[in-house]
PDB file of C-alpha atoms in Angstrom:
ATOM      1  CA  UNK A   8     117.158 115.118   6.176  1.00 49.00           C
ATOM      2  CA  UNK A   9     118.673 113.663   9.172  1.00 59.00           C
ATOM      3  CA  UNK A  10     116.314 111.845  11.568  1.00 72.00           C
ATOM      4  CA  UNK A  11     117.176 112.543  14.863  1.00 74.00           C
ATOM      5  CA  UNK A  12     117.363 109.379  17.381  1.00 79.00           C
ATOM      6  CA  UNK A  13     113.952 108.668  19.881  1.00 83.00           C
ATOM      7  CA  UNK A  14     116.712 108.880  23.052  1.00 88.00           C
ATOM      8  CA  UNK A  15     117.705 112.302  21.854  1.00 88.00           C
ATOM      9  CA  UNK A  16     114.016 113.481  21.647  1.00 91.00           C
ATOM     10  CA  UNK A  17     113.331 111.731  25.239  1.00 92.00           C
ATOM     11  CA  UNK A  18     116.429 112.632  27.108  1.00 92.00           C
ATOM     12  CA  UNK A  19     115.778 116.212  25.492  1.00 92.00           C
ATOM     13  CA  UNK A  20     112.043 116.719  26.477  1.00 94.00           C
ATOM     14  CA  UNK A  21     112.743 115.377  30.379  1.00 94.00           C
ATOM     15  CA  UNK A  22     116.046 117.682  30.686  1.00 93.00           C
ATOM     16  CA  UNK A  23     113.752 120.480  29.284  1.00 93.00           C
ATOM     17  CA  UNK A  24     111.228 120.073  31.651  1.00 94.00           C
ATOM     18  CA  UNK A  25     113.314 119.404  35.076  1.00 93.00           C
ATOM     19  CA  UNK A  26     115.203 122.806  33.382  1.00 93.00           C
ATOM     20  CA  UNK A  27     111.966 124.629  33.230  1.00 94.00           C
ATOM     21  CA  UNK A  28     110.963 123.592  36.587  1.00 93.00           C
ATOM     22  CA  UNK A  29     114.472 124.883  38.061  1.00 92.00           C
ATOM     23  CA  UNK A  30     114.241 128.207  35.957  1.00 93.00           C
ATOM     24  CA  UNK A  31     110.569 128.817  37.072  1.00 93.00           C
ATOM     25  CA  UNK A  32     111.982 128.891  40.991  1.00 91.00           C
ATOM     26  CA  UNK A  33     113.595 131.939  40.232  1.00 91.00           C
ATOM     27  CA  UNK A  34     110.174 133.552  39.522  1.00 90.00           C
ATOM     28  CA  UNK A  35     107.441 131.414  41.658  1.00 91.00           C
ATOM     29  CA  UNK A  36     107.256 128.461  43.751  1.00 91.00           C
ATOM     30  CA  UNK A  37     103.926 127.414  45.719  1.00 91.00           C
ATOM     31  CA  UNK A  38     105.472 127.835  48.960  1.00 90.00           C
ATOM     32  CA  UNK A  39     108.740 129.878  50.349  1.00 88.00           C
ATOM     33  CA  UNK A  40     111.201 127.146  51.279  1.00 86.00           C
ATOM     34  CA  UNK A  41     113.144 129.293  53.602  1.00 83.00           C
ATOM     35  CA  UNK A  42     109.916 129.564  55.945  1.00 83.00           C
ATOM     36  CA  UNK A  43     108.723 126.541  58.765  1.00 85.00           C
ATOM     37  CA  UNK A  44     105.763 125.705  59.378  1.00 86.00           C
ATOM     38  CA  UNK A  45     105.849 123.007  62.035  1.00 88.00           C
ATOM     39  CA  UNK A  46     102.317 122.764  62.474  1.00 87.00           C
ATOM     40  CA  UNK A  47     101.892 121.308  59.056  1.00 87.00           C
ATOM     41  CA  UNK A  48     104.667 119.265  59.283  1.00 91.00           C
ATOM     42  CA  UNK A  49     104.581 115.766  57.574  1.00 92.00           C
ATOM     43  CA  UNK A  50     101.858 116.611  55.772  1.00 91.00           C
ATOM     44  CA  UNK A  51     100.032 114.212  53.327  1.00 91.00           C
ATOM     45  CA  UNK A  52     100.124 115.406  49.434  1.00 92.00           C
ATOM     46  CA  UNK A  53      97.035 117.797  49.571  1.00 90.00           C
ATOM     47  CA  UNK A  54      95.463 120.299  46.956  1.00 89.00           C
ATOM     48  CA  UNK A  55      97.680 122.835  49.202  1.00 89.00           C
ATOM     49  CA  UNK A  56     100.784 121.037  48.967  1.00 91.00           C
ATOM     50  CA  UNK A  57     100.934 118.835  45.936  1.00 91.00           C
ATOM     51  CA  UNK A  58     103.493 116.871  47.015  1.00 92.00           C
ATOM     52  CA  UNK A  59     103.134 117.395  51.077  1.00 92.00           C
ATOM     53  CA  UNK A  60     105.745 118.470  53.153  1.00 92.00           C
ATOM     54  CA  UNK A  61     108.563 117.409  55.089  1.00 91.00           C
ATOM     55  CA  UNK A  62     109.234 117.643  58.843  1.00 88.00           C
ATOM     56  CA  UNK A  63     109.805 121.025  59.000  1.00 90.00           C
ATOM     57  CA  UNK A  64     106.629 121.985  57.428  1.00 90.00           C
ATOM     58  CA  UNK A  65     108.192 122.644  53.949  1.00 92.00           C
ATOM     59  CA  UNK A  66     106.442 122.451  50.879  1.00 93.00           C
ATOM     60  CA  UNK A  67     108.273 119.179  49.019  1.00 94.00           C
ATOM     61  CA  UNK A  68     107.753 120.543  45.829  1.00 94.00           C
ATOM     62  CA  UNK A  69     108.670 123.836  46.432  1.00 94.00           C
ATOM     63  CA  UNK A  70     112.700 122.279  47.786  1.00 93.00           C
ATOM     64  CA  UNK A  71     112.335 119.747  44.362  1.00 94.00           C
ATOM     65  CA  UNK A  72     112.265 123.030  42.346  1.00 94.00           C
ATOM     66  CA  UNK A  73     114.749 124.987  44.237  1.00 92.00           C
ATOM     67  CA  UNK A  74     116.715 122.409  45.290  1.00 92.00           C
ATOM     68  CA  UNK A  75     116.859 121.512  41.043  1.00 92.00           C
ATOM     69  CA  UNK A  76     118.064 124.893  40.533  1.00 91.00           C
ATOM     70  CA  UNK A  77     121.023 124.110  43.218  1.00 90.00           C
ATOM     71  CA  UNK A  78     121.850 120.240  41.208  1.00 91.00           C
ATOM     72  CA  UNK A  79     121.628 121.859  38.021  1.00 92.00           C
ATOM     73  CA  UNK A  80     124.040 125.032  38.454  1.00 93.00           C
ATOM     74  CA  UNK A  81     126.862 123.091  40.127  1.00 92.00           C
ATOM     75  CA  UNK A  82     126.591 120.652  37.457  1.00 92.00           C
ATOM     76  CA  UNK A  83     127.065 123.229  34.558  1.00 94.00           C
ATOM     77  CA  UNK A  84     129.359 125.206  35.989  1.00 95.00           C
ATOM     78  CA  UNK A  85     131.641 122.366  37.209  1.00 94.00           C
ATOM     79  CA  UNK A  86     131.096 120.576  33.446  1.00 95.00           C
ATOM     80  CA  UNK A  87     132.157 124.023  31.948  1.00 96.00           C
ATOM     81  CA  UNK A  88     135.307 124.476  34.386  1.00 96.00           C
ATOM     82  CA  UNK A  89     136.541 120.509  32.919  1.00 95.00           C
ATOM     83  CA  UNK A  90     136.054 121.357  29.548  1.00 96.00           C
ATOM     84  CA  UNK A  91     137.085 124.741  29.499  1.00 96.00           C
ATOM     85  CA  UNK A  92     140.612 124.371  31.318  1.00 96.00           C
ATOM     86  CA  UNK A  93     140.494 120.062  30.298  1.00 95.00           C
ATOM     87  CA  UNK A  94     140.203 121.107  26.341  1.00 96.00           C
ATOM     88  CA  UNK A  95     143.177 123.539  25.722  1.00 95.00           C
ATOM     89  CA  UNK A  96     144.795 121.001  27.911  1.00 95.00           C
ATOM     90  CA  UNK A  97     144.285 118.112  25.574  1.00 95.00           C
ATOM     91  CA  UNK A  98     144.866 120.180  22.738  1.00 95.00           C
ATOM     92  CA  UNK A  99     148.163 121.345  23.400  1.00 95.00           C
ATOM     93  CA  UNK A 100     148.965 117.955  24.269  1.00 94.00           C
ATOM     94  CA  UNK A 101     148.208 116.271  21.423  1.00 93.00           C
ATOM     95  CA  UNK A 102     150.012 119.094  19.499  1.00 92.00           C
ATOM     96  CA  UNK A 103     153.205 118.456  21.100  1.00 90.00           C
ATOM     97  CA  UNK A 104     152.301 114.632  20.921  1.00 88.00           C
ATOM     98  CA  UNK A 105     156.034 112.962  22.945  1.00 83.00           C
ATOM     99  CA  UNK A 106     156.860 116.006  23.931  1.00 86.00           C
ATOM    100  CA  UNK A 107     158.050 116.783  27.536  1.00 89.00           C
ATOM    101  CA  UNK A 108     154.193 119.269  27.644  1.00 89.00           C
ATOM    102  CA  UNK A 109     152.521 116.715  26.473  1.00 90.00           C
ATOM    103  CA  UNK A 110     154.143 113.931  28.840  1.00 92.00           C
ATOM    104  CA  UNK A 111     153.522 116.550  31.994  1.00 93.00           C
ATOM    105  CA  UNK A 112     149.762 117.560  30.832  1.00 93.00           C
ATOM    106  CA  UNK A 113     148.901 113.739  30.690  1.00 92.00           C
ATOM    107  CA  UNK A 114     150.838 112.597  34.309  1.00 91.00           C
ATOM    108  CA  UNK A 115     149.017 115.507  35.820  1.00 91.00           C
ATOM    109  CA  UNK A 116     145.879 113.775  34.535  1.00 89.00           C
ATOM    110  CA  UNK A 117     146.555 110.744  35.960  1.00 89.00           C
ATOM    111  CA  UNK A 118     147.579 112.612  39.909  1.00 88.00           C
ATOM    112  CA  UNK A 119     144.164 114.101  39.907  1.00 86.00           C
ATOM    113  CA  UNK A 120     142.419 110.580  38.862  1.00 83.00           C
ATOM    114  CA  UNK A 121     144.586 109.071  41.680  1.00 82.00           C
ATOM    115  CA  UNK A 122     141.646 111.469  44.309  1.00 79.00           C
ATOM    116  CA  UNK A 123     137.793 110.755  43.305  1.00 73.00           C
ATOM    117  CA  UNK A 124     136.103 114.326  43.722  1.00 69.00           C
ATOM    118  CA  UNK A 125     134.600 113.181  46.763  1.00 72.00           C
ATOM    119  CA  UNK A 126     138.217 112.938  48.127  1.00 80.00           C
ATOM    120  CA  UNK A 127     139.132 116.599  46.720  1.00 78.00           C
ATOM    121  CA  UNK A 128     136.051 118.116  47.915  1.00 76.00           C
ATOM    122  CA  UNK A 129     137.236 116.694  51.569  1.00 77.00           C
ATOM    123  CA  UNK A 130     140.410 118.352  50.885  1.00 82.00           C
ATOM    124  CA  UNK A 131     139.081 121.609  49.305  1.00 81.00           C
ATOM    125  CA  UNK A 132     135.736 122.215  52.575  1.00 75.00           C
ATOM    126  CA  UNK A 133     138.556 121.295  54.759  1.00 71.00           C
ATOM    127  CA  UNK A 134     140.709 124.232  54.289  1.00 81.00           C
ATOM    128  CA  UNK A 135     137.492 126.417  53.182  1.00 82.00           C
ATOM    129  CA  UNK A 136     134.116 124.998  55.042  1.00 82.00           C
ATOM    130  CA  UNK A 137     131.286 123.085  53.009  1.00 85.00           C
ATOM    131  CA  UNK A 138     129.421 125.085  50.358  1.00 87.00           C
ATOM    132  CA  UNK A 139     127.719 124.229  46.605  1.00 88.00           C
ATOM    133  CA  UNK A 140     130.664 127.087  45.662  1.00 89.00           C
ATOM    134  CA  UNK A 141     133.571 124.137  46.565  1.00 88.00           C
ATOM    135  CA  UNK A 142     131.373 121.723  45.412  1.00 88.00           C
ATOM    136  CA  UNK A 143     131.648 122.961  42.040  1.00 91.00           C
ATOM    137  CA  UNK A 144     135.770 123.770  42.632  1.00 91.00           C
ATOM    138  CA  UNK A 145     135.987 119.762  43.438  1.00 88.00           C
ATOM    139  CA  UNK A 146     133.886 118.552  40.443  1.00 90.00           C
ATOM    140  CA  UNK A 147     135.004 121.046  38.152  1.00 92.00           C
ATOM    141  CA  UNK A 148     138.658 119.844  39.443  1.00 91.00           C
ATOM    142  CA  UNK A 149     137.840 116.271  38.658  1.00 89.00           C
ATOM    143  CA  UNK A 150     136.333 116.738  35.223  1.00 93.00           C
ATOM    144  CA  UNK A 151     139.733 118.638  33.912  1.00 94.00           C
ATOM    145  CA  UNK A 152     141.983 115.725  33.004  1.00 93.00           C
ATOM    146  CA  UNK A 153     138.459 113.775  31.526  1.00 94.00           C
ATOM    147  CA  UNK A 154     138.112 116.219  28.730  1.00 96.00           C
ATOM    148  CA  UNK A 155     141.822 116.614  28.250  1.00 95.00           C
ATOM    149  CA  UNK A 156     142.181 113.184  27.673  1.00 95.00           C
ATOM    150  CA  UNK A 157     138.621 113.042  25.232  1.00 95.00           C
ATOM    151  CA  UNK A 158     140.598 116.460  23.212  1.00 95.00           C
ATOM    152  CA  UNK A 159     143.584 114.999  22.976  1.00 95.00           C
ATOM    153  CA  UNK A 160     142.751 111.212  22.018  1.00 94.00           C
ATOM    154  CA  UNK A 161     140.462 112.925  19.386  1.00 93.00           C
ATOM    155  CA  UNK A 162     143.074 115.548  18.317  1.00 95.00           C
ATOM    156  CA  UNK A 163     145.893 112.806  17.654  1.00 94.00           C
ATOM    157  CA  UNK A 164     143.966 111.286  15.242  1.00 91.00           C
ATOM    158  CA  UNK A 165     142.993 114.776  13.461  1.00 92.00           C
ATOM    159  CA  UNK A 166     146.482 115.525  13.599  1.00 92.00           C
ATOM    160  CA  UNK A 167     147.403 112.817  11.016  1.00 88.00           C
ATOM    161  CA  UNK A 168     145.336 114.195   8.413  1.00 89.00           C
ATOM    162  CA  UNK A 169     146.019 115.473   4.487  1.00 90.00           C
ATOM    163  CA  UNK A 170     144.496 118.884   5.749  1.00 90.00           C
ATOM    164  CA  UNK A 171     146.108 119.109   8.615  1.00 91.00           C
ATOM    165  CA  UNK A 172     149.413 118.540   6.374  1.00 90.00           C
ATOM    166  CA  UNK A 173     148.457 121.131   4.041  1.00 92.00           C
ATOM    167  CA  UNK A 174     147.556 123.625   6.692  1.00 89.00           C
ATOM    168  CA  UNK A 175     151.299 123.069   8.151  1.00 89.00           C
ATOM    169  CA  UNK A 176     152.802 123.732   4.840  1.00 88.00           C
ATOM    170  CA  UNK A 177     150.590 126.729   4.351  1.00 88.00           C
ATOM    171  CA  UNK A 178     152.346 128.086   7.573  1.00 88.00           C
ATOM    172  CA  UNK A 179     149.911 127.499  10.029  1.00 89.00           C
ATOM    173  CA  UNK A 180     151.272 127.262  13.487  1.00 90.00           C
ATOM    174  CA  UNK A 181     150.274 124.357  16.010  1.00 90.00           C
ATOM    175  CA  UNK A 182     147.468 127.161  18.212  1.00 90.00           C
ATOM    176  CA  UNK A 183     146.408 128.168  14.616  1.00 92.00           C
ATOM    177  CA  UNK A 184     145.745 125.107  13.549  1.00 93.00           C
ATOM    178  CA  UNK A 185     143.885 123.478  16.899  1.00 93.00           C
ATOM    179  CA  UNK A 186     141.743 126.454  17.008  1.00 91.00           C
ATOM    180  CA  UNK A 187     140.733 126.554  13.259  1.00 91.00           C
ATOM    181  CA  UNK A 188     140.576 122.811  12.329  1.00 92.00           C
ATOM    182  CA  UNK A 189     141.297 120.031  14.888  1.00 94.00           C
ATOM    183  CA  UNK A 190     138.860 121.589  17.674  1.00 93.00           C
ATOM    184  CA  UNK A 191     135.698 122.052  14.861  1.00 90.00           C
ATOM    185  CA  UNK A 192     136.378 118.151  13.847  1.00 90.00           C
ATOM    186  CA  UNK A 193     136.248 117.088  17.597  1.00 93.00           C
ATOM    187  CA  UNK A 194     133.936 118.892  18.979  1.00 91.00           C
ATOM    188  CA  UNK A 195     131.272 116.557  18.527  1.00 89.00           C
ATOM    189  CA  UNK A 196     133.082 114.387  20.963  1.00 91.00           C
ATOM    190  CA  UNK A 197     133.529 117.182  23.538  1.00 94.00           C
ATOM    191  CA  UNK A 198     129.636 118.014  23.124  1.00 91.00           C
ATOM    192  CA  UNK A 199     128.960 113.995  23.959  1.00 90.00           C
ATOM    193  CA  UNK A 200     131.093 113.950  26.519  1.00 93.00           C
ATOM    194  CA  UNK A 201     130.199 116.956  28.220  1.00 94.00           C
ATOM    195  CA  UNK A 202     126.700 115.188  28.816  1.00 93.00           C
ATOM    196  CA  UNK A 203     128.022 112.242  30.337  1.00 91.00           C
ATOM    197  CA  UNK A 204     129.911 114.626  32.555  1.00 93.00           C
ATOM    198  CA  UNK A 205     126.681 116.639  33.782  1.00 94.00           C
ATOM    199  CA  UNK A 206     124.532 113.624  34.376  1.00 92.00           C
ATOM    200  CA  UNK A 207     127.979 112.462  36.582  1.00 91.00           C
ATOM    201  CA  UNK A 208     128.051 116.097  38.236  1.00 92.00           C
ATOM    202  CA  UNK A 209     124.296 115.678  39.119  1.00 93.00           C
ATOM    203  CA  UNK A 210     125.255 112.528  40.788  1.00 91.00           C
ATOM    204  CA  UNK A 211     128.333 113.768  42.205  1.00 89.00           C
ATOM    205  CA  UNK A 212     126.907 117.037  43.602  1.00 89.00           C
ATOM    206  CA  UNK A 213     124.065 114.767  44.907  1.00 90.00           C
ATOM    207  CA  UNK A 214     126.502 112.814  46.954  1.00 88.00           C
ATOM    208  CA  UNK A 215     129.039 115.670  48.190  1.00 87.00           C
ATOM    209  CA  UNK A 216     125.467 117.615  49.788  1.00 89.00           C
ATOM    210  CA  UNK A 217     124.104 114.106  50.786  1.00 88.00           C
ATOM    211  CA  UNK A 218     127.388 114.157  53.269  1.00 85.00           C
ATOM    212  CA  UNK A 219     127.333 117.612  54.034  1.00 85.00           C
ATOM    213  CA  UNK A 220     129.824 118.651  51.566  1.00 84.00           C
ATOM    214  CA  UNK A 221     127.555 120.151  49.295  1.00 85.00           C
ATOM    215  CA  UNK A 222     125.189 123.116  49.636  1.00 83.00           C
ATOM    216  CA  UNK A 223     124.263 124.172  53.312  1.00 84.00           C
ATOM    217  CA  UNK A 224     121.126 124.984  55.043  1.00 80.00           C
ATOM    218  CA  UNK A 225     118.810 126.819  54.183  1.00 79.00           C
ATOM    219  CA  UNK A 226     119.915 126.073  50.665  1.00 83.00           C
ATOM    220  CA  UNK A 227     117.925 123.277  48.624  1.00 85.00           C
ATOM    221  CA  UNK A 228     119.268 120.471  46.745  1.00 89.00           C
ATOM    222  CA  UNK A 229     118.417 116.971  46.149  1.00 92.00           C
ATOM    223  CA  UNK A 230     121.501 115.394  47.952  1.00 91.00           C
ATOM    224  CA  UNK A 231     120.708 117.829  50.942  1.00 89.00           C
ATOM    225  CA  UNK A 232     116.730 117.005  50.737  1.00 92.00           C
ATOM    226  CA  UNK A 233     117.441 113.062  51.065  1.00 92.00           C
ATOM    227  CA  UNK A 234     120.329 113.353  54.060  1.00 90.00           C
ATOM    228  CA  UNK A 235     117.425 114.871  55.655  1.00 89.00           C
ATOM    229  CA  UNK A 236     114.573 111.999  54.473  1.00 91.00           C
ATOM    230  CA  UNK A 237     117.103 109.168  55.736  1.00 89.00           C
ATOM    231  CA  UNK A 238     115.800 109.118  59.280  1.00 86.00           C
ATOM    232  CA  UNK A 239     112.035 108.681  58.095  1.00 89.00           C
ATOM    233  CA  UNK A 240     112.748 106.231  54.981  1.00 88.00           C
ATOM    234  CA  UNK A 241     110.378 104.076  56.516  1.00 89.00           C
ATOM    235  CA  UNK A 242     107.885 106.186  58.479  1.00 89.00           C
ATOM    236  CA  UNK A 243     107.470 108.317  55.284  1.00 90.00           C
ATOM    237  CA  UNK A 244     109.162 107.393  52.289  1.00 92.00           C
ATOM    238  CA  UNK A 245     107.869 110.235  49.976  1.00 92.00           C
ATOM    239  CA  UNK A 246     110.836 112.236  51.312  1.00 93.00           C
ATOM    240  CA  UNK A 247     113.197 110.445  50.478  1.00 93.00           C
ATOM    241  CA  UNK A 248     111.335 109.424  46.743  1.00 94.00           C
ATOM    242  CA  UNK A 249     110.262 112.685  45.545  1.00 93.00           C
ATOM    243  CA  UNK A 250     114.159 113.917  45.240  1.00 95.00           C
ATOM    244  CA  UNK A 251     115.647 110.682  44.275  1.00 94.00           C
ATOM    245  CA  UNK A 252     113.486 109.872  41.779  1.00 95.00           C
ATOM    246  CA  UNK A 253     114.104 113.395  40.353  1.00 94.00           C
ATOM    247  CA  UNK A 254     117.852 112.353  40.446  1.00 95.00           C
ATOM    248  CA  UNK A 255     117.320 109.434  38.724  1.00 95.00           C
ATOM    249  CA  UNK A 256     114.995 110.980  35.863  1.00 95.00           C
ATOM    250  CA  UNK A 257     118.077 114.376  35.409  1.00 95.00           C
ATOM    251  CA  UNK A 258     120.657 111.569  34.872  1.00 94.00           C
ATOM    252  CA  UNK A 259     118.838 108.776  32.778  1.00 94.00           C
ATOM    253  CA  UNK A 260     117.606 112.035  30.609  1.00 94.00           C
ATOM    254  CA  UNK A 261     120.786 113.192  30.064  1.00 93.00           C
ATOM    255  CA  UNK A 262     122.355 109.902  29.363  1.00 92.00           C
ATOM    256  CA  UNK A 263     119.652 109.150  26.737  1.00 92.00           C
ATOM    257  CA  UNK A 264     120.565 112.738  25.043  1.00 91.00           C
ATOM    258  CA  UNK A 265     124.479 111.540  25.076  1.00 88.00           C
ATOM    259  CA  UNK A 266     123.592 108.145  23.763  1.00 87.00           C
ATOM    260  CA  UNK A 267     121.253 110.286  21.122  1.00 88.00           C
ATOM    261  CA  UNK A 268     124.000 112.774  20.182  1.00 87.00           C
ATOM    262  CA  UNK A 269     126.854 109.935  19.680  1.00 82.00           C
ATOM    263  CA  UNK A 270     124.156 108.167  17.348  1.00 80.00           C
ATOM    264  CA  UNK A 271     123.722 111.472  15.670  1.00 81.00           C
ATOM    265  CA  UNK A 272     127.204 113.019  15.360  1.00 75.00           C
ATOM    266  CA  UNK A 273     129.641 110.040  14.829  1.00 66.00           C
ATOM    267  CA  UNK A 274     129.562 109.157  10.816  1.00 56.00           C
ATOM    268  CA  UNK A 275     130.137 105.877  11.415  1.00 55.00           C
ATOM    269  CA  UNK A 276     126.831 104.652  13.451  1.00 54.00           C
ATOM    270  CA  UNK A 277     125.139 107.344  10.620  1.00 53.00           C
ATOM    271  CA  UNK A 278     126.788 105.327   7.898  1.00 50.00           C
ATOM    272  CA  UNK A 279     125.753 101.755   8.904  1.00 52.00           C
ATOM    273  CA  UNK A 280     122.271 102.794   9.767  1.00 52.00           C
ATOM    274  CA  UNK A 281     121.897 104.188   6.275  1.00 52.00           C
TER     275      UNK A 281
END
């Protein structure tokens, strides 16, 4: 029986719970976000507000979970837009390996690289206003040509295989055999990457709302929550703590999980630990 790595079991049981706490805003949160209360503005953490509120009378813990919920969606959804248009990328690529697709596929890759997502979400609010909707267009945008490159740098070396061989002279076609045998024997690369990329779209989404970019008012989200604690860093820190620290825990979690599931699906670490 496989045992599974301590970083998995950490990086899974933190994810789990920010998750949890994100899922349960749907349901119940101590205190509507949407509503001000100025006269309890800047409160202290109290058996009312656990972790006080901010300077529009807010509950802080309240915005953490909501605004978790907000981090959390434009992360998956712009990790699922790179791997689900980035994979059949990389895989049709590496199946026409010197080809004039495969040449085109990869210098596309490289034009998008040439504009961080920062730089495309600029480009994309520009032309369509600020929102967590072209937030997610810009990251999603960015993470395309990272898993075309992880599918296709796995796929070439699949490709070389006895069974891929035998599959050709069993009259397999290229899509056949992608589908059927070169994506099942790299997917364990995709799944590792794909948690680098959401602990990168946490940051990233983080950033394009810190600027404005990102989800708008009303809307909660830890970028938005410390563009708003920067004026009061000093004069009352928790604001700008409370959601940074519960960036910092969503990313180191889901790092630890990535380092977990590379110790757990590559053969090679399994072999030399055994």
């Amino acid at each position: 029986m496989t045992r599974l790595p301590a970083q998995l079991w950490i990086g899974a049981l933190l994810s789990v719970a920010l998750l949890a706490a994100a899922l349960l805003s749907f349901l119940w949160t101590p205190h509507d976000v949407t509503t001000l209360n100025i006269s309890a503005k800047l409160q202290p953490p109290s058996a009312d507000y656990l972790l006080g509120t901010d300077h529009f009378g807010r509950d802080l813990l309240s915005m953490l979970m909501e605004g978790g919920r907000i981090s959390i969606a434009v992360a998956v959804l712009a990790v699922g837009i790179g791997m689900g248009a980035g994979v059949p990328l990389g895989l049709l690529a590496a199946a026409h390996r010197g080809g004039w697709s495969d040449e085109l596929i990869m210098r596309g890759n490289d034009l998008i690289f040439a504009f961080p997502s920062l730089v495309i979400a600029i480009l994309i609010t520009a032309t369509f206003g600020p929102s967590a909707t072209n937030a997610i267009i810009a990251i999603g945008i960015f993470n395309i040509p990272v898993f075309a490159r992880v599918a296709r740098g796995g796929a070439l070396t699949i490709w070389t295989q006895e069974f891929i061989m035998a599959a050709r002279v069993a009259g397999k076609g290229k899509v056949r055999i992608s589908v059927e045998h070169i994506l099942p024997n790299i997917a364990n690369l995709l799944i590792v990457q794909g948690t680098i990329q959401f602990s990168l779209g946490i940051l990233a989404e983080a950033g394009l709302s810190y600027v404005g970019l990102g989800a708008q008012p009303p809307t909660a989200s830890w970028g938005r929550m410390l563009a708003d604690a920067q004026t009061m860093i000093y004069s009352h820190p928790r604001l700008a703590i409370a959601p940074g620290l519960a960036i910092v825990v969503m990313v180191l979690a889901l790092n630890l999980m990535g380092d977990g599931l590379r110790d757990l699906l590559d053969p090679r670490i399994r072999r030399a630990r055994a």
